Amino acid sequence: MASASLETLLPELQAQIIRNIDSVPAMFALLRASPRLYQVFRTRREYLVTQLAFTQFHPDIIEDVWTMTKALQIPQPATRTHIHDVLNDFDRADHDFEQHSMPISTMAPLCKLGTTISWFVEDYRQSSMKLLADLGAHMDLPQDSQVLQSNLSPTERGRLQRAFCRFETFRCLFTAPEDDDNESGVDRDYIRQAWRHLRSNYQPDDVEELACIRDYLVRHLWGVFEAIEEHAMQATPEDPIRKLGHQRKPHDWFSDLAKERQERYIEHIMSLGLCFVQDVLTSDDLRRAELVISNSVARYHYISHAVDADIEKTAYEISHDYDDGSFDGEGEYIGDGLDNLSPGLLWANYDKIPSDHGREPLKGLRDWGYVFWDKPRLQASGVLDCNPKEVAEYVYPEGDYKLSVEVRLQDAELHHSRPRIFTQHGHTKEELTPPYKNQLVKKWGPSGSIAKDSPDWELMPDITKIAADNDCPVIHKNTYDAFINTNLAEVLKEKAIQRVVVCGVMTDCCCDTTARSAFNRGFETWLVDDACGTASEKQHETGLSGFGYAFGEVLQTEEVLKRLQ
């Protein structure tokens, strides 16, 4: 009966019914069920799809949705004209989507993106509430789990939608070609100017929202990378994921060199957009590996730098930036809709905490999205009764550092078969005290030198475990050459070593110098290209080329393993 009644309504009323649908699945279901409504939809489809696309979002963020829509239409790589047009469109901010009909080619992707953003909003809620619960357990906070785990309020949902929309806008605008010498006219300096212009329209909590989204996506993508690596560690050489990684050009995805670039790979994957990232996060293991490995491109960190900001104002100072509102007796900003200053930001910045994301003093707060939540949820979490500096110390790591799959596989293959010797560089208190007798301390100064027993001096946990489990010698040195002022030569002689394979950091300093010294002492010496690293690609290549020309061989890890086997 209901369907029959719908069929007999006037077309204008039927169009209004379709207009009020607020989700893509609901519209598809209705149109499939009613041929008559489908006919009405076809006659007004551009208008109705436009309305559907925008009604997926909180009404207070429509200006951001318009800006995002225009940014999504920019051809890549973007030109200065394209970026300038989007920034001017943002400045006008006078859009009324209810009066517009836009092409299906523009609105259909926005409908899909709206569904994707809804998925991310819910995933963000679940992820953040778990972290808040973990925080409560760690700090022994009294928490109201019912309020904490409740559905999002319209304001919270709007803040999250706005942040994801802006992130999508940023990734369209602020991903320039790697080569500054390009025909688009968009270089890194212009990118910096453009994002400063766009960010000037944002309030402090708006920028913090973007930083929270960036940290959330990086944390999830690190998890994906680690899952692929752990799969490879357990798989056979014929496993499709292992083969996919080993066959990647120009570098094996599981190599040390690729491991060093993972942070930049993640930056590039984020630049491909939220729909792509969702595909990565929701695909099966093989599809996920294909998406990640084939799109592991080392890009400059435009997105992360775009969300960088210094916020060094107190809540009192921030309040004076607002002319259309006031603070109540409890220090909460009173305004309209999403124009309210986030209670989380007011709480966190009361003591003038700087929030430059590069130094990460507020990362512990960003992990659970402190700027998104309304005051009742924050109260239920227990954090408002704590000093924000203490809460910020509880940091959720974006990824636990592990050695590359290549090195871990190498360790497994050579376990018990080849002696391994580690070196550890550091200077005593006496060497760091004037007058300096050590040439490295003279060169770099005490602040640029590694002090013994300092955190910088400690070996990485994985290496410490390998050395301890296998009774590997650790040679303590205080200059580039590991043979000078040490017993390394005696250790090699005791073990009857004839060949030395050198890897580690830095390629053109300790590694190259020690390898040359080994060669001069009569050892056959190999320097492993993709198992060494230094400050830049140029320095890396310089160190390798000099050694390879006049001393031993420069090899890849794969070739080393083949020869040793």
XYZ file of C-alpha atoms in Angstrom, residues 308-312 353-363 366:
17
model
C 52.173 21.876 11.214
C 51.401 24.872 13.428
C 52.454 26.693 16.548
C 49.661 27.333 19.018
C 51.092 29.134 22.007
C 51.554 24.381 25.697
C 53.151 24.731 22.239
C 51.721 22.285 19.730
C 54.148 22.231 16.815
C 53.542 18.700 15.574
C 57.191 18.344 14.555
C 58.210 18.450 18.220
C 55.172 16.376 19.195
C 54.507 17.722 22.722
C 50.771 17.242 22.148
C 50.919 14.022 20.162
C 46.122 14.029 19.333
